[in-house]
Amino acid sequence: MGVAFGLLGPVAAWSAAGEPLPLGAPRHREVLGRLLVARGRVVTVDRLVTDLWEDEAPAAAVGAVRTFVAALRRSLEPGRPPREASRLLVTQGPGYVLRAGRDAVDAWRFEDAAQQAGTAAPQAAVALWDAALALWRGPALADFPSARWAAADRARLEALRLHAVERRADALLATGAAREAAVDLEAHVAAQPGREDGWVLLATALARSGRRADALETVRRARRALAGEPGAEPGPALARVEAQILKGSPAAEPAADAGIADGVWGRAAAAWERSVPARSRARLHATAGLLRDLAVTGADGLAEAREHRQDVVAAAEATGDAELTARIIGSYDVPAIWTRADDPESAGKLVRAAARAAAALAPGDTPALRARLLSVIAVESRGDAAADTPPAPTTAPPVLEAWRARAERSTEEAVRLARRLGDPTLLAFALNGAFMQSFGHCGNSTYREATGRELIRLAEDHQLPGHEVLGRLMRLQALAAQGDFATAEAEAEATDRLAAQHERPLASVFTSWFRALRTCETEGWTAARPLYARALAVTADCAMPGLARGAGALVALVPVLRAEHALPRSDDFDGLDAGPYQPWLEPLLLAGAGAADLARQALDRVPRPPHDLLQEALWCVLARSAQAVGHTGVLRRAVEELTAAQGELAGATSGLISFGPVAHHLLAAERALAARG
């Protein structure tokens, strides 16, 4: 319609020519803000009344809301004929929906720009962060600072803004602009003294600017500031940067040899181009190795490696050389901890390519290569990524799907071959596959904890730092499921140290989530909430859509599922993308909205939860929905599945969230079944 909207500051609207549109009284702007926050979902008139008059609505509230909407329509579409229906602010069912595209709302443009900046090279990222931050005109939803309907979006957007400020500074540091970064960061930590990342970046910027004494004083200031902030305390990152400054390490000071290293890289690359013929197999081997190394460098590298890996495999298959193809596919032994594939379609293609390559190898001639291919099948068949048929409904009896049987057989043979060959690198890869295939049923944390311990010992003995990080994250997740948070925290600290030492930046994404989970279990939801906001902001830039999509909806479920018999309010999930978890959340949201018949219908068709780190959590969500609407079939199946995990915390094996003890959810489901006879 050519109308633009603003949430990053006072609620506003502009015409196609950029002229501010008169929105009328505060109540008119509040209705507009509330509809924008709903992100294209219908907001009922009753919901608008409740949100606008939080204490007690006047008798004429419904008529007032309709008057406000009519006034907004005149302001937003001044040229619309009187009897023509609005195409922008639309009446739909019992309420209204605002049809605005993503590029029409400043908050949504900010989110998209931030995502783009998070995957850009440093120089380009600085410009993108600048453009994103320039959209802010003041605090989000500034004219409604105390409105409960705005609280969640205001907090989320502010967390993203603070994260953007820090990532812009990080990009500046990467380009060598340490002095410019230091100036901006001084203002940032003054306004946000509770953000450890800001202090760490400031100390780093000062050190790289040659101001070592100021950098050390900043670390001391940070400790005092964090100690005085509720819910904040100095973490390992601050200790690491202090140690780096004291040692005078390259991480804290300008890298004098950076130009030399870049020059060597450039000369070597040029020599490679001159010396190695185009379309040679050596180029395929080198490209595959580069992609493997690129995948562990951070979000940018991971996204690039994922994009190009399939092309390299296709190029190898095109040669018709089965052994070459097998070596190209099997060379990608990048440690993987998250069980939902970032790109399920590509994962399925890789599994099928690996299976073809394994079948083409001569039996018994290349056991190590065969073990690598089988490990690829096991790792890439994570969750339901390799499923070639839709999962059966939850109400159907459990079956072992053919693709899962193949993945489990591949895992067993890969581990057996690797042990027989005595190859530590090969065994580490096979154990990663075993971890991915350990989710055939609920409650398997003891096995995963033992697998993590074995992987840690193997990695320490044979200098495999990437797999040591993986093993420690495996143990962290399993220990969290068992409620052993002290030992899990020790693994988180060890993970952070290893990640800093060996440049594995994505590991900190998982430790930040774990600390939010631990805080929720030990101090409660209120204390954990800001830590979850921070974890979500970090995850948004990690180039792992399999982890990031729907994560906000999982967090929103935490206080609901931890409360006995609670159901979500109809607007609890406004503006949240449930992503891949939508099928399992839908019945609960319908039950919370009072639509019991629709919830039962959704439970009739909902597929069984994927075999992944969140399966216990999703079974608990289904059990809660089934209790609310009396769906006996789903209740029985949930009890069957969850019984094996009754000694664990629901969802905590993910290292992300916990819905409390599985035993509590089981007891509630069993009582609901007993009540129905």
XYZ file of C-alpha atoms in Angstrom:
677
model
C 0.000 0.000 0.000
C 3.085 2.252 0.164
C 2.630 2.946 3.893
C 5.615 2.421 6.208
C 5.378 1.807 9.932
C 7.646 2.489 12.869
C 8.073 0.586 16.142
C 11.704 1.533 16.837
C 10.791 4.670 18.748
C 7.272 6.107 19.137
C 4.695 4.239 17.041
C 4.550 6.024 13.681
C 3.436 5.707 10.069
C 4.615 7.401 6.889
C 3.106 7.791 3.437
C 4.740 6.479 0.270
C 6.312 9.936 -0.100
C 7.861 9.665 3.375
C 5.497 12.161 5.004
C 4.360 11.396 8.581
C 0.733 10.321 8.741
C -1.469 11.815 11.487
C -2.394 8.917 13.750
C -4.573 10.827 16.162
C -4.773 10.269 19.903
C -2.556 7.893 21.947
C -5.241 5.178 21.889
C -5.187 5.190 18.074
C -1.405 4.728 18.083
C -1.730 1.996 20.703
C -4.145 0.031 18.529
C -1.752 0.380 15.608
C 1.206 -0.729 17.737
C -0.712 -3.723 19.056
C -1.665 -4.836 15.526
C 1.927 -4.444 14.312
C 3.253 -6.516 17.202
C 0.881 -9.312 16.150
C 2.869 -9.640 12.881
C -0.007 -10.302 10.512
C -2.080 -12.354 12.932
C -5.653 -11.525 13.845
C -6.114 -9.651 17.126
C -9.630 -10.039 18.439
C -11.654 -7.074 19.634
C -11.820 -8.642 23.099
C -8.027 -8.909 23.144
C -7.671 -5.255 22.137
C -10.058 -4.221 24.915
C -8.086 -6.233 27.481
C -4.749 -4.818 26.327
C -5.834 -1.174 26.064
C -7.603 -1.133 29.442
C -5.479 -3.437 31.569
C -7.277 -2.795 34.868
C -10.964 -2.369 34.053
C -12.481 -1.634 30.666
C -15.345 0.878 30.400
C -18.756 -0.311 29.249
C -18.274 1.357 25.860
C -14.814 -0.151 25.264
C -15.809 -2.318 22.282
C -17.408 0.636 20.513
C -14.351 2.760 21.304
C -12.015 0.182 19.730
C -14.084 0.180 16.552
C -13.968 3.970 16.508
C -10.168 3.905 16.880
C -9.863 1.412 14.010
C -12.094 3.507 11.769
C -9.974 6.596 12.491
C -6.777 4.670 11.760
C -8.160 3.494 8.439
C -8.876 7.084 7.435
C -5.335 8.117 8.407
C -3.565 5.200 6.733
C -5.616 5.218 3.505
C -6.786 8.802 3.016
C -7.664 8.230 -0.636
C -9.855 5.168 -0.091
C -13.495 5.671 -1.188
C -15.924 5.713 1.779
C -17.641 2.382 1.101
C -14.618 0.466 -0.171
C -13.189 -2.100 2.259
C -9.736 -1.418 3.639
C -6.945 -3.488 2.141
C -4.469 -2.565 4.864
C -6.268 -2.696 8.207
C -8.640 -5.581 7.559
C -11.590 -6.929 9.527
C -11.167 -10.669 9.810
C -13.381 -12.912 11.913
C -13.722 -11.560 15.448
C -10.975 -8.963 15.107
C -8.534 -7.078 12.925
C -5.298 -7.767 11.093
C -2.780 -5.283 9.690
C -1.391 -6.460 6.354
C 2.102 -5.011 6.219
C 5.065 -6.534 4.392
C 8.400 -7.093 6.126
C 9.971 -4.139 4.332
C 7.178 -1.843 5.547
C 7.972 -2.069 9.286
C 11.226 -0.653 10.658
C 11.537 -3.347 13.354
C 11.290 -6.129 10.792
C 13.747 -4.380 8.461
C 16.115 -4.085 11.412
C 15.858 -7.824 12.089
C 16.544 -8.661 8.438
C 19.467 -6.226 8.209
C 20.939 -7.644 11.415
C 20.697 -11.186 10.052
C 22.431 -10.107 6.847
C 25.150 -8.289 8.786
C 25.740 -11.339 10.956
C 26.813 -13.391 7.926
C 28.771 -10.667 6.074
C 32.525 -10.141 5.936
C 33.756 -7.585 8.547
C 34.070 -4.561 6.249
C 30.625 -5.058 4.748
C 29.206 -5.975 8.157
C 30.133 -2.571 9.617
C 28.086 -0.784 6.942
C 25.181 -3.191 7.390
C 25.188 -2.780 11.177
C 25.267 1.007 10.719
C 22.239 0.839 8.436
C 20.376 -1.417 10.857
C 21.070 0.752 13.898
C 20.143 3.927 11.986
C 16.534 2.706 11.925
C 16.197 3.346 15.658
C 14.490 6.633 16.627
C 14.403 5.917 20.359
C 13.376 3.029 22.634
C 11.117 0.489 20.919
C 7.415 1.319 21.371
C 8.572 4.352 23.311
C 5.117 5.845 23.842
C 3.868 2.716 25.647
C 6.618 2.003 28.184
C 4.361 0.297 30.734
C 1.904 -1.550 28.466
C 1.974 -5.269 29.194
C 1.162 -6.172 25.582
C 4.338 -4.401 24.442
C 6.703 -5.748 27.111
C 7.917 -8.900 25.329
C 8.559 -7.213 21.971
C 10.177 -4.203 23.625
C 12.566 -6.454 25.568
C 13.334 -8.616 22.526
C 14.028 -5.685 20.223
C 16.174 -3.952 22.825
C 18.193 -7.144 23.298
C 18.712 -7.322 19.527
C 19.758 -3.658 19.443
C 22.353 -4.149 22.174
C 23.626 -7.241 20.414
C 23.872 -5.238 17.170
C 25.949 -2.536 18.879
C 28.380 -5.178 20.135
C 28.590 -7.069 16.858
C 29.253 -3.795 15.022
C 32.138 -3.176 17.420
C 33.346 -6.730 16.833
C 33.307 -6.114 13.073
C 35.211 -2.841 13.557
C 37.872 -4.715 15.524
C 38.143 -7.273 12.736
C 38.836 -4.476 10.240
C 41.535 -2.969 12.482
C 39.460 0.058 13.563
C 40.102 -0.538 17.276
C 40.159 3.156 18.247
C 36.789 3.843 16.638
C 35.354 0.773 18.335
C 36.693 1.876 21.732
C 34.938 5.266 21.519
C 31.552 3.689 20.791
C 32.012 0.966 23.398
C 32.759 3.436 26.192
C 29.292 4.921 25.693
C 27.784 1.451 25.394
C 29.107 0.070 28.710
C 28.201 3.320 30.481
C 24.582 2.827 29.422
C 24.606 -0.989 29.809
C 27.014 -1.883 32.643
C 25.546 -5.369 33.018
C 26.642 -6.642 29.576
C 29.858 -8.607 29.860
C 30.322 -8.787 26.082
C 30.472 -4.996 25.930
C 33.191 -4.860 28.584
C 35.193 -7.631 26.899
C 35.030 -5.839 23.553
C 36.033 -2.522 25.125
C 39.035 -4.063 26.893
C 40.060 -5.749 23.640
C 39.674 -2.511 21.649
C 41.766 -0.557 24.155
C 44.490 -3.218 24.154
C 44.626 -3.260 20.381
C 44.852 0.528 20.404
C 48.038 0.274 22.469
C 46.312 1.328 25.733
C 47.203 -1.713 27.841
C 46.829 0.001 31.210
C 43.404 1.362 30.254
C 42.396 -2.101 29.069
C 43.310 -3.675 32.421
C 41.501 -0.898 34.303
C 38.449 -1.618 32.122
C 38.531 -5.256 33.243
C 38.566 -4.104 36.870
C 35.693 -1.676 36.207
C 33.777 -4.491 34.533
C 34.097 -6.750 37.577
C 32.790 -4.019 39.861
C 29.922 -3.200 37.496
C 28.875 -6.818 36.915
C 29.030 -7.607 40.627
C 26.549 -4.796 41.237
C 24.071 -5.819 38.520
C 21.192 -8.153 39.461
C 21.456 -11.440 37.575
C 24.910 -10.595 36.171
C 28.310 -11.788 37.278
C 31.784 -11.818 35.713
C 32.118 -14.825 33.445
C 35.017 -16.704 31.814
C 35.182 -14.340 28.833
C 36.325 -11.477 31.063
C 38.975 -13.661 32.692
C 40.203 -14.774 29.272
C 40.599 -11.277 27.901
C 42.460 -10.190 31.050
C 44.847 -13.128 30.694
C 45.386 -12.280 27.034
C 46.154 -8.653 27.838
C 48.605 -9.625 30.599
C 50.354 -12.069 28.251
C 50.364 -9.545 25.432
C 48.849 -12.185 23.137
C 47.764 -11.405 19.551
C 44.146 -11.730 20.641
C 44.533 -8.583 22.775
C 47.046 -6.535 20.773
C 47.422 -5.533 17.136
C 48.683 -8.479 15.123
C 51.914 -7.118 13.697
C 52.338 -10.167 11.484
C 48.810 -10.109 10.087
C 49.945 -8.457 6.895
C 52.719 -11.041 6.484
C 50.252 -13.898 6.934
C 47.866 -12.342 4.426
C 50.719 -11.963 1.973
C 51.748 -15.593 2.318
C 48.142 -16.669 1.779
C 47.867 -14.543 -1.341
C 51.127 -15.832 -2.829
C 50.290 -19.453 -2.050
C 46.823 -19.110 -3.576
C 48.302 -17.552 -6.698
C 50.876 -20.343 -6.956
C 48.106 -22.929 -6.628
C 46.133 -21.302 -9.424
C 49.213 -21.352 -11.684
C 50.377 -24.846 -10.840
C 47.262 -27.019 -10.523
C 45.312 -27.588 -13.740
C 41.709 -26.536 -13.916
C 39.154 -29.342 -13.411
C 41.814 -31.538 -11.800
C 40.919 -33.927 -9.008
C 43.466 -32.230 -6.780
C 41.237 -29.158 -6.835
C 38.276 -31.198 -5.666
C 40.296 -32.636 -2.782
C 41.608 -29.209 -1.797
C 38.168 -27.615 -2.007
C 36.646 -30.317 0.184
C 39.387 -29.800 2.784
C 38.945 -26.033 2.695
C 35.197 -26.336 3.235
C 35.768 -28.643 6.212
C 38.133 -26.111 7.816
C 35.897 -23.198 6.864
C 32.904 -24.718 8.662
C 34.493 -24.301 12.109
C 35.648 -20.690 11.711
C 32.340 -19.126 12.768
C 28.949 -18.204 11.379
C 30.200 -16.834 8.047
C 32.370 -19.873 7.339
C 29.697 -22.343 8.352
C 27.139 -20.745 6.034
C 29.592 -20.756 3.114
C 30.644 -24.366 3.728
C 27.035 -25.520 3.879
C 26.215 -23.688 0.643
C 29.090 -25.180 -1.368
C 29.446 -28.683 0.089
C 26.706 -30.195 -2.063
C 28.280 -28.719 -5.200
C 31.639 -30.341 -4.423
C 29.977 -33.720 -3.886
C 28.048 -33.362 -7.150
C 31.278 -32.491 -8.987
C 32.966 -35.580 -7.547
C 30.048 -37.845 -8.552
C 30.200 -36.404 -12.065
C 33.739 -37.844 -12.499
C 32.351 -41.386 -12.248
C 35.186 -42.302 -9.849
C 33.548 -44.068 -6.877
C 36.606 -43.901 -4.629
C 37.188 -40.197 -5.324
C 33.534 -39.475 -4.545
C 33.764 -41.480 -1.336
C 36.865 -39.559 -0.217
C 35.253 -36.201 -0.975
C 32.082 -37.076 0.946
C 33.936 -38.686 3.856
C 36.411 -35.831 4.314
C 33.777 -33.560 5.914
C 34.176 -34.753 9.509
C 33.104 -31.448 11.096
C 31.913 -32.044 14.697
C 28.136 -31.608 15.014
C 26.134 -31.263 18.237
C 22.683 -30.035 17.180
C 20.269 -32.739 16.033
C 17.967 -30.689 13.793
C 19.539 -30.233 10.351
C 20.114 -26.681 9.127
C 19.074 -27.770 5.630
C 17.136 -31.077 5.753
C 16.852 -31.334 1.967
C 20.620 -31.065 1.484
C 21.211 -33.463 4.385
C 18.972 -36.037 2.731
C 20.854 -35.651 -0.567
C 24.200 -36.140 1.205
C 22.934 -39.272 2.950
C 21.813 -40.738 -0.372
C 25.119 -39.788 -2.038
C 27.086 -41.391 0.815
C 24.955 -44.546 0.577
C 25.586 -44.734 -3.190
C 29.326 -44.259 -2.676
C 29.457 -46.938 0.043
C 27.599 -49.385 -2.196
C 30.042 -48.731 -5.059
C 33.170 -49.481 -3.017
C 34.765 -52.893 -3.363
C 33.834 -54.983 -0.285
C 36.606 -55.212 2.313
C 39.173 -53.153 0.370
C 38.742 -49.751 2.000
C 37.400 -50.202 5.557
C 38.521 -46.757 6.747
C 36.856 -45.034 3.819
C 33.729 -47.112 4.309
C 33.652 -46.145 7.995
C 33.816 -42.476 7.029
C 30.901 -42.808 4.622
C 28.839 -44.645 7.230
C 29.646 -41.906 9.750
C 28.407 -39.299 7.256
C 25.146 -41.240 6.940
C 24.794 -41.377 10.735
C 25.583 -37.692 11.319
C 23.489 -36.331 8.459
C 20.509 -38.554 9.363
C 20.064 -36.485 12.524
C 16.506 -35.967 13.719
C 14.308 -36.695 10.720
C 16.632 -35.133 8.139
C 16.973 -38.276 6.040
C 13.324 -39.328 6.275
C 11.961 -40.352 2.883
C 8.356 -40.662 4.113
C 6.352 -38.359 6.408
C 6.435 -39.336 10.105
C 3.359 -41.282 11.231
C 0.771 -39.507 13.410
C 1.457 -39.543 17.131
C -1.596 -41.735 17.685
C -0.197 -44.510 15.448
C 1.842 -47.358 17.018
C 5.604 -46.688 17.045
C 7.537 -48.246 14.160
C 11.177 -48.343 13.095
C 11.251 -46.435 9.791
C 13.503 -47.843 7.063
C 15.690 -44.739 6.943
C 16.231 -44.901 10.707
C 17.152 -48.573 10.522
C 19.737 -47.698 7.848
C 21.185 -44.904 10.003
C 21.406 -47.133 13.079
C 23.108 -49.941 11.118
C 25.546 -47.407 9.635
C 26.390 -46.139 13.121
C 27.075 -49.592 14.528
C 29.284 -50.617 11.608
C 31.196 -47.293 11.557
C 32.056 -47.559 15.274
C 32.996 -51.226 14.916
C 35.304 -50.546 11.946
C 36.918 -47.521 13.612
C 37.663 -49.484 16.796
C 39.087 -52.379 14.798
C 41.338 -50.045 12.778
C 42.535 -48.122 15.858
C 42.210 -44.784 14.054
C 41.410 -42.067 16.657
C 40.197 -39.470 14.152
C 37.949 -42.012 12.484
C 36.598 -43.185 15.859
C 35.867 -39.584 16.891
C 33.819 -39.110 13.706
C 31.991 -42.408 14.256
C 31.197 -41.489 17.875
C 29.684 -38.233 16.595
C 27.403 -40.382 14.427
C 26.583 -42.576 17.425
C 25.528 -39.483 19.364
C 23.253 -38.359 16.525
C 21.605 -41.780 16.434
C 21.097 -42.045 20.206
C 17.625 -40.483 20.073
C 15.650 -43.525 18.956
C 13.754 -43.304 22.245
C 13.439 -40.900 25.161
C 15.646 -40.926 28.238
C 19.035 -41.945 26.809
C 21.158 -39.321 28.599
C 23.314 -41.911 30.429
C 24.525 -43.348 27.111
C 25.229 -39.876 25.713
C 27.145 -38.868 28.838
C 29.340 -41.981 28.481
C 29.847 -41.277 24.762
C 30.921 -37.729 25.607
C 33.405 -38.998 28.203
C 34.926 -41.426 25.714
C 35.195 -38.727 23.071
C 36.897 -36.322 25.517
C 39.513 -38.941 26.492
C 40.135 -39.815 22.846
C 40.466 -36.144 21.848
C 42.804 -35.312 24.742
C 45.062 -38.298 23.978
C 45.294 -37.534 20.259
C 45.078 -33.709 20.095
C 41.646 -33.398 18.497
C 40.429 -30.073 19.932
C 37.285 -29.822 17.806
C 36.093 -33.212 18.977
C 37.029 -32.433 22.565
C 34.697 -29.413 22.379
C 32.030 -31.738 20.951
C 32.515 -34.303 23.717
C 32.243 -31.672 26.428
C 29.041 -30.288 24.909
C 27.637 -33.831 24.773
C 28.358 -34.261 28.484
C 26.982 -30.804 29.282
C 23.669 -31.698 27.659
C 23.420 -35.128 29.268
C 24.349 -33.803 32.726
C 21.773 -31.024 32.379
C 19.121 -33.666 31.681
C 20.182 -35.437 34.891
C 20.101 -32.204 36.913
C 23.859 -32.254 37.664
C 24.411 -28.566 36.995
C 27.690 -28.226 38.911
C 29.459 -30.801 36.717
C 27.743 -29.445 33.619
C 28.997 -25.922 34.435
C 32.545 -27.288 34.684
C 32.127 -28.684 31.175
C 30.757 -25.337 29.974
C 33.809 -23.522 31.356
C 36.170 -26.055 29.776
C 34.302 -25.653 26.482
C 34.686 -21.874 26.591
C 38.433 -22.174 27.270
C 38.956 -24.639 24.420
C 36.819 -22.608 22.042
C 38.841 -19.461 22.738
C 42.160 -21.290 22.432
C 41.318 -23.103 19.198
C 39.034 -20.506 17.562
C 35.722 -22.357 17.749
C 33.396 -19.350 18.229
C 30.110 -21.218 17.735
C 30.656 -23.281 20.902
C 29.772 -20.239 23.008
C 26.265 -20.239 21.491
C 25.564 -23.507 23.321
C 27.207 -22.512 26.604
C 25.167 -19.291 26.683
C 21.967 -21.328 26.325
C 23.074 -23.735 29.047
C 23.642 -20.890 31.498
C 20.135 -19.608 30.880
C 18.767 -23.124 31.456
C 20.823 -23.581 34.657
C 19.679 -20.208 35.991
C 16.058 -21.113 35.281
C 16.410 -24.363 37.223
C 18.325 -22.885 40.159
C 16.938 -19.337 40.426
C 13.671 -19.374 38.514
C 12.210 -18.012 35.284
C 12.455 -14.330 36.223
C 16.226 -14.542 36.747
C 16.694 -16.606 33.580
C 14.630 -14.415 31.267
C 17.364 -11.834 30.427
C 19.847 -14.653 29.866
C 17.433 -16.250 27.407
C 17.039 -12.917 25.618
C 20.811 -12.782 25.252
C 21.004 -16.400 24.052
C 18.322 -15.731 21.434
C 20.195 -12.666 20.193
C 23.445 -14.634 19.866
C 21.662 -17.495 18.122
C 20.109 -15.169 15.558
C 23.603 -14.564 14.129
C 25.067 -18.068 14.384
C 24.193 -19.287 10.832
C 22.527 -22.394 12.300
C 18.871 -22.116 11.243
C 18.221 -25.618 12.575
C 18.942 -24.216 16.035
C 17.670 -20.661 15.597
C 14.274 -21.188 13.932
C 11.546 -21.554 16.513
C 13.913 -21.067 19.464
C 11.960 -18.031 20.679
C 8.764 -20.070 20.809
C 10.507 -22.769 22.853
C 11.636 -20.145 25.352
C 8.098 -18.720 25.553
C 6.881 -22.227 26.460
C 9.196 -22.516 29.481
C 7.061 -20.660 32.072
C 3.885 -22.290 30.714
C 5.102 -25.900 30.856
C 6.862 -25.438 34.203
C 3.545 -24.400 35.788
C 1.209 -27.285 36.646
C -1.777 -27.596 34.268
C -1.075 -24.140 32.748
C -2.017 -23.279 29.167
C -0.683 -20.393 27.069
C -2.734 -17.231 26.731
C -3.982 -16.539 23.232
C -1.426 -13.769 22.683
C 1.576 -15.368 24.403
C 3.025 -16.263 21.021
C 2.120 -13.139 19.059
C 5.081 -12.171 16.889
C 6.917 -15.457 17.536
C 7.815 -17.823 14.716
C 7.353 -21.391 15.973
C 9.283 -22.566 12.902
C 9.654 -26.353 12.731
C 7.909 -26.794 16.115
C 4.559 -25.431 14.879
C 2.827 -28.849 14.502
C 3.436 -29.693 18.169
C 2.634 -26.233 19.508
C -0.585 -25.801 17.533
C -2.773 -28.108 19.704
C -1.549 -26.388 22.885
C -2.228 -22.910 21.493
C -5.701 -23.988 20.373
C -6.401 -25.476 23.808
C -5.206 -22.254 25.441
C -7.564 -20.271 23.218
C -10.512 -22.443 24.300
C -10.859 -24.165 20.903
C -11.044 -27.693 22.332
C -12.534 -29.348 19.221
C -9.877 -27.857 16.946
C -7.169 -28.882 19.420
C -8.439 -32.499 19.403
C -8.448 -32.490 15.598
C -4.876 -31.175 15.571
C -3.835 -33.929 18.016
C -5.424 -36.552 15.733
C -3.062 -35.617 12.916
C 0.067 -34.320 14.684
C 3.168 -36.338 13.668
C 5.316 -37.977 16.318
C 8.086 -35.673 17.567
C 11.420 -36.002 15.742
C 14.109 -38.258 17.190
C 16.242 -35.387 18.427
C 17.356 -33.433 21.484
C 13.906 -31.952 22.017
C 11.764 -35.066 21.745
C 11.050 -35.290 25.504
C 10.104 -31.615 25.566
C 7.704 -32.014 22.635
C 6.106 -35.112 24.160
C 5.455 -33.051 27.294
C 3.847 -30.324 25.161
C 1.592 -32.939 23.539
C 0.753 -34.458 26.920
C -0.272 -31.054 28.280
C -2.480 -30.437 25.212
C -4.056 -33.883 25.480
C -4.800 -33.373 29.191
C -6.509 -30.062 28.443
C -8.889 -31.485 25.828
C -9.173 -35.112 26.956
C -7.375 -36.831 24.056
C -6.822 -40.356 25.436
C -4.791 -41.695 22.482
C -2.097 -39.025 22.699
C -2.025 -39.258 26.503
C -1.328 -43.004 26.346
C 1.402 -42.626 23.728
C 3.042 -39.763 25.653
C 3.120 -41.874 28.819
C 4.674 -44.784 26.886
C 7.384 -42.567 25.378
C 8.203 -40.497 28.482
C 8.400 -43.361 30.991
C 12.013 -44.124 30.003
C 12.958 -40.510 30.809
C 11.120 -40.146 34.124
C 14.358 -39.465 36.005
C 15.342 -36.563 33.717
C 14.382 -32.931 33.250
C 12.066 -32.443 30.279
C 13.965 -30.823 27.420
C 17.155 -30.203 29.410
C 19.098 -32.778 27.378
C 19.008 -30.142 24.618
C 21.070 -27.809 26.798
C 18.563 -25.087 25.826
C 15.405 -25.264 27.907
C 13.798 -27.254 30.696
C 10.096 -27.832 31.342
C 10.840 -29.293 34.778
C 10.974 -32.958 35.836
C 9.580 -35.451 33.349
C 8.141 -37.289 36.367
C 5.778 -34.376 37.023
C 4.470 -34.415 33.462
C 4.089 -38.205 33.589
C 2.138 -38.063 36.830
C -0.233 -35.429 35.417
C -0.787 -37.508 32.270
C -1.391 -40.705 34.252
C -3.913 -38.936 36.472
C -5.704 -37.572 33.409
C -5.888 -41.107 31.963
C -7.165 -42.523 35.245
C -9.836 -39.828 35.428
C -11.085 -40.867 31.986
C -11.271 -44.501 33.014
